[in-house]
Amino acid sequence: PEGYGYTMTLRISRASKALNRENFNNFAPISVLNLLNEIVKAHNNIIISGETGTGKTELLKLLLEPVPFRDKIIMIEDVAETHLAEIYPEKDIFDWLTSMTEKYDGSGEISGISIETHVKSALRNQPNWLLVSETRGGEAADMFDSVLSGHNIITTLHAISNDAVPDRFVGMV
């Protein structure tokens, strides 16, 4: 359609962890992984921030190792790239994909199930962990509400520094 261009992105997505206990020392000292595991075991909320391609999703996948089966996990993503249920078949994981489509006919109409809608639906399913592959919009407010109601979150967020994260979230809320 006139006024629109086309782009294509090619990503390789495998049901494996590129980041694991064996190679974590290439990323950071193993004591950092041990600390992160304790943070997860304590049911703390985690925001993984960084620039594109820094391994945010890989770290998210690794952080699920210490989560026990009794903890229900709902993973919400717009592209099936984490493969959590395949990586951790022994865990109680539900992987929900968004199905957002936008019509480029000038109407601006959007249909499907958004991340925001999935977050609201997830809370009715009483997960212990609510994971969002990438927070980037209105779902941020619902995620904060989920924390206030006792659900734990792990999400990724594009940010150029840790100092930029609060401003990013405020802007999305």
Tab-separated table of C-alpha atoms in Angstrom:
chain	number	residue	atom	x	y	z
A	1	PRO	CA	0.000	0.000	0.000
A	2	GLU	CA	1.061	3.557	-0.623
A	3	GLY	CA	2.937	5.153	2.270
A	4	TYR	CA	4.084	1.836	3.746
A	5	GLY	CA	7.340	-0.022	3.340
A	6	TYR	CA	8.235	-3.602	3.990
A	7	THR	CA	10.955	-4.992	6.203
A	8	MET	CA	12.008	-8.480	7.086
A	9	THR	CA	13.851	-9.772	10.082
A	10	LEU	CA	15.303	-13.241	10.249
A	11	ARG	CA	15.907	-14.732	13.702
A	12	ILE	CA	16.979	-18.243	14.521
A	13	SER	CA	15.002	-19.670	17.406
A	14	ARG	CA	15.961	-22.984	18.967
A	15	ALA	CA	14.560	-24.985	21.857
A	16	SER	CA	17.804	-24.671	23.763
A	17	LYS	CA	19.625	-22.319	26.077
A	18	ALA	CA	22.554	-20.462	24.571
A	19	LEU	CA	23.363	-19.257	28.094
A	20	ASN	CA	23.775	-21.950	30.729
A	21	ARG	CA	25.646	-22.747	33.938
A	22	GLU	CA	28.590	-24.182	31.979
A	23	ASN	CA	29.219	-21.064	29.884
A	24	PHE	CA	27.914	-18.400	32.274
A	25	ASN	CA	31.487	-17.395	33.213
A	26	ASN	CA	31.838	-15.990	29.685
A	27	PHE	CA	29.021	-13.581	30.571
A	28	ALA	CA	29.631	-12.833	34.267
A	29	PRO	CA	31.120	-14.517	37.345
A	30	ILE	CA	29.231	-17.661	38.411
A	31	SER	CA	28.509	-15.921	41.727
A	32	VAL	CA	26.168	-13.607	39.776
A	33	LEU	CA	24.196	-16.617	38.511
A	34	ASN	CA	24.061	-18.016	42.041
A	35	LEU	CA	22.705	-14.679	43.286
A	36	LEU	CA	20.127	-14.550	40.468
A	37	ASN	CA	18.997	-18.094	41.313
A	38	GLU	CA	18.453	-17.059	44.935
A	39	ILE	CA	16.500	-14.008	43.774
A	40	VAL	CA	14.234	-16.283	41.721
A	41	LYS	CA	13.824	-18.759	44.607
A	42	ALA	CA	12.762	-15.839	46.820
A	43	HIS	CA	10.035	-14.984	44.255
A	44	ASN	CA	11.369	-11.530	43.496
A	45	ASN	CA	10.284	-9.647	40.385
A	46	ILE	CA	12.899	-9.270	37.679
A	47	ILE	CA	13.277	-6.838	34.786
A	48	ILE	CA	16.094	-7.713	32.394
A	49	SER	CA	17.095	-4.632	30.448
A	50	GLY	CA	19.598	-4.020	27.716
A	51	GLU	CA	20.068	-3.125	24.117
A	52	THR	CA	19.052	-5.327	21.202
A	53	GLY	CA	21.082	-8.522	20.956
A	54	THR	CA	22.569	-8.443	24.466
A	55	GLY	CA	21.070	-11.768	25.578
A	56	LYS	CA	18.026	-10.633	27.561
A	57	THR	CA	15.841	-13.509	26.365
A	58	GLU	CA	18.616	-16.040	26.949
A	59	LEU	CA	19.006	-14.828	30.532
A	60	LEU	CA	15.234	-15.045	31.036
A	61	LYS	CA	15.323	-18.673	29.893
A	62	LEU	CA	18.184	-19.476	32.269
A	63	LEU	CA	16.441	-17.850	35.234
A	64	LEU	CA	13.680	-20.453	35.122
A	65	GLU	CA	16.024	-23.270	36.148
A	66	PRO	CA	15.385	-22.938	39.904
A	67	VAL	CA	11.594	-22.524	39.562
A	68	PRO	CA	9.926	-25.681	40.953
A	69	PHE	CA	7.118	-27.573	39.179
A	70	ARG	CA	4.569	-26.440	41.772
A	71	ASP	CA	4.969	-22.870	40.461
A	72	LYS	CA	2.667	-22.228	37.500
A	73	ILE	CA	4.375	-20.176	34.768
A	74	ILE	CA	2.611	-18.267	31.994
A	75	MET	CA	4.903	-17.022	29.229
A	76	ILE	CA	3.494	-14.356	26.908
A	77	GLU	CA	5.351	-13.592	23.702
A	78	ASP	CA	4.599	-12.277	20.251
A	79	VAL	CA	7.092	-14.576	18.524
A	80	ALA	CA	7.602	-18.172	19.617
A	81	GLU	CA	11.257	-17.833	20.488
A	82	THR	CA	11.694	-19.006	24.075
A	83	HIS	CA	10.478	-22.613	23.702
A	84	LEU	CA	10.214	-22.790	27.492
A	85	ALA	CA	7.879	-25.797	27.600
A	86	GLU	CA	10.356	-27.736	25.443
A	87	ILE	CA	13.416	-26.633	27.403
A	88	TYR	CA	11.753	-27.338	30.751
A	89	PRO	CA	9.263	-30.178	30.145
A	90	GLU	CA	9.235	-30.916	33.882
A	91	LYS	CA	7.812	-27.466	34.722
A	92	ASP	CA	4.193	-26.227	34.694
A	93	ILE	CA	4.546	-23.801	31.754
A	94	PHE	CA	1.869	-22.295	29.520
A	95	ASP	CA	3.145	-20.437	26.457
A	96	TRP	CA	0.715	-17.889	25.042
A	97	LEU	CA	1.340	-16.154	21.732
A	98	THR	CA	-0.160	-12.866	20.719
A	99	SER	CA	-1.982	-12.738	17.426
A	100	MET	CA	-1.974	-9.043	16.685
A	101	THR	CA	-2.495	-8.038	13.098
A	102	GLU	CA	-2.824	-4.542	11.731
A	103	LYS	CA	-4.631	-3.764	8.531
A	104	TYR	CA	-2.692	-1.431	6.258
A	105	ASP	CA	-5.731	-0.174	4.417
A	106	GLY	CA	-5.699	3.209	6.130
A	107	SER	CA	-8.324	2.225	8.710
A	108	GLY	CA	-5.697	1.659	11.415
A	109	GLU	CA	-7.759	-1.308	12.565
A	110	ILE	CA	-5.984	-3.794	14.802
A	111	SER	CA	-7.378	-7.225	15.582
A	112	GLY	CA	-6.285	-10.224	17.581
A	113	ILE	CA	-5.098	-10.813	21.119
A	114	SER	CA	-2.573	-8.321	22.433
A	115	ILE	CA	0.077	-8.800	25.097
A	116	GLU	CA	-2.017	-6.520	27.312
A	117	THR	CA	-5.092	-8.750	26.903
A	118	HIS	CA	-3.003	-11.857	27.611
A	119	VAL	CA	-1.606	-10.289	30.808
A	120	LYS	CA	-5.139	-9.588	32.065
A	121	SER	CA	-6.242	-13.123	31.142
A	122	ALA	CA	-3.187	-14.651	32.772
A	123	LEU	CA	-4.067	-13.156	36.132
A	124	ARG	CA	-7.398	-15.004	36.081
A	125	ASN	CA	-5.407	-18.234	35.657
A	126	GLN	CA	-3.501	-17.624	38.898
A	127	PRO	CA	0.104	-18.086	37.800
A	128	ASN	CA	2.954	-17.872	40.264
A	129	TRP	CA	5.103	-16.404	37.495
A	130	LEU	CA	3.992	-14.122	34.699
A	131	LEU	CA	6.648	-13.756	32.018
A	132	VAL	CA	6.441	-11.271	29.166
A	133	SER	CA	9.077	-11.701	26.496
A	134	GLU	CA	9.351	-7.961	25.944
A	135	THR	CA	7.495	-5.176	27.720
A	136	ARG	CA	6.979	-2.296	25.334
A	137	GLY	CA	3.503	-0.859	25.764
A	138	GLY	CA	0.303	-0.646	27.766
A	139	GLU	CA	0.842	-4.067	29.306
A	140	ALA	CA	3.333	-2.441	31.692
A	141	ALA	CA	0.482	-1.058	33.836
A	142	ASP	CA	-1.202	-4.465	34.045
A	143	MET	CA	2.107	-6.075	34.946
A	144	PHE	CA	2.542	-3.627	37.826
A	145	ASP	CA	-0.997	-4.449	38.955
A	146	SER	CA	-0.144	-8.153	38.830
A	147	VAL	CA	2.804	-7.565	41.147
A	148	LEU	CA	0.496	-5.740	43.565
A	149	SER	CA	-1.811	-8.773	43.581
A	150	GLY	CA	0.973	-11.211	44.477
A	151	HIS	CA	2.055	-12.510	41.080
A	152	ASN	CA	5.739	-12.556	40.244
A	153	ILE	CA	7.033	-11.216	36.934
A	154	ILE	CA	10.095	-11.663	34.807
A	155	THR	CA	10.260	-9.543	31.682
A	156	THR	CA	12.714	-8.019	29.277
A	157	LEU	CA	12.880	-4.403	28.253
A	158	HIS	CA	14.957	-2.488	25.756
A	159	ALA	CA	16.888	0.249	27.548
A	160	ILE	CA	20.260	1.884	27.053
A	161	SER	CA	21.054	1.790	30.793
A	162	ASN	CA	19.654	0.714	34.150
A	163	ASP	CA	18.936	4.370	34.892
A	164	ALA	CA	16.651	4.514	31.841
A	165	VAL	CA	14.398	1.629	32.975
A	166	PRO	CA	12.073	3.564	35.338
A	167	ASP	CA	11.479	6.267	32.727
A	168	ARG	CA	10.750	3.607	30.093
A	169	PHE	CA	8.164	1.968	32.352
A	170	VAL	CA	6.534	5.255	33.316
A	171	GLY	CA	6.272	6.168	29.653
A	172	MET	CA	4.539	2.863	28.869
A	173	VAL	CA	2.152	3.085	31.801
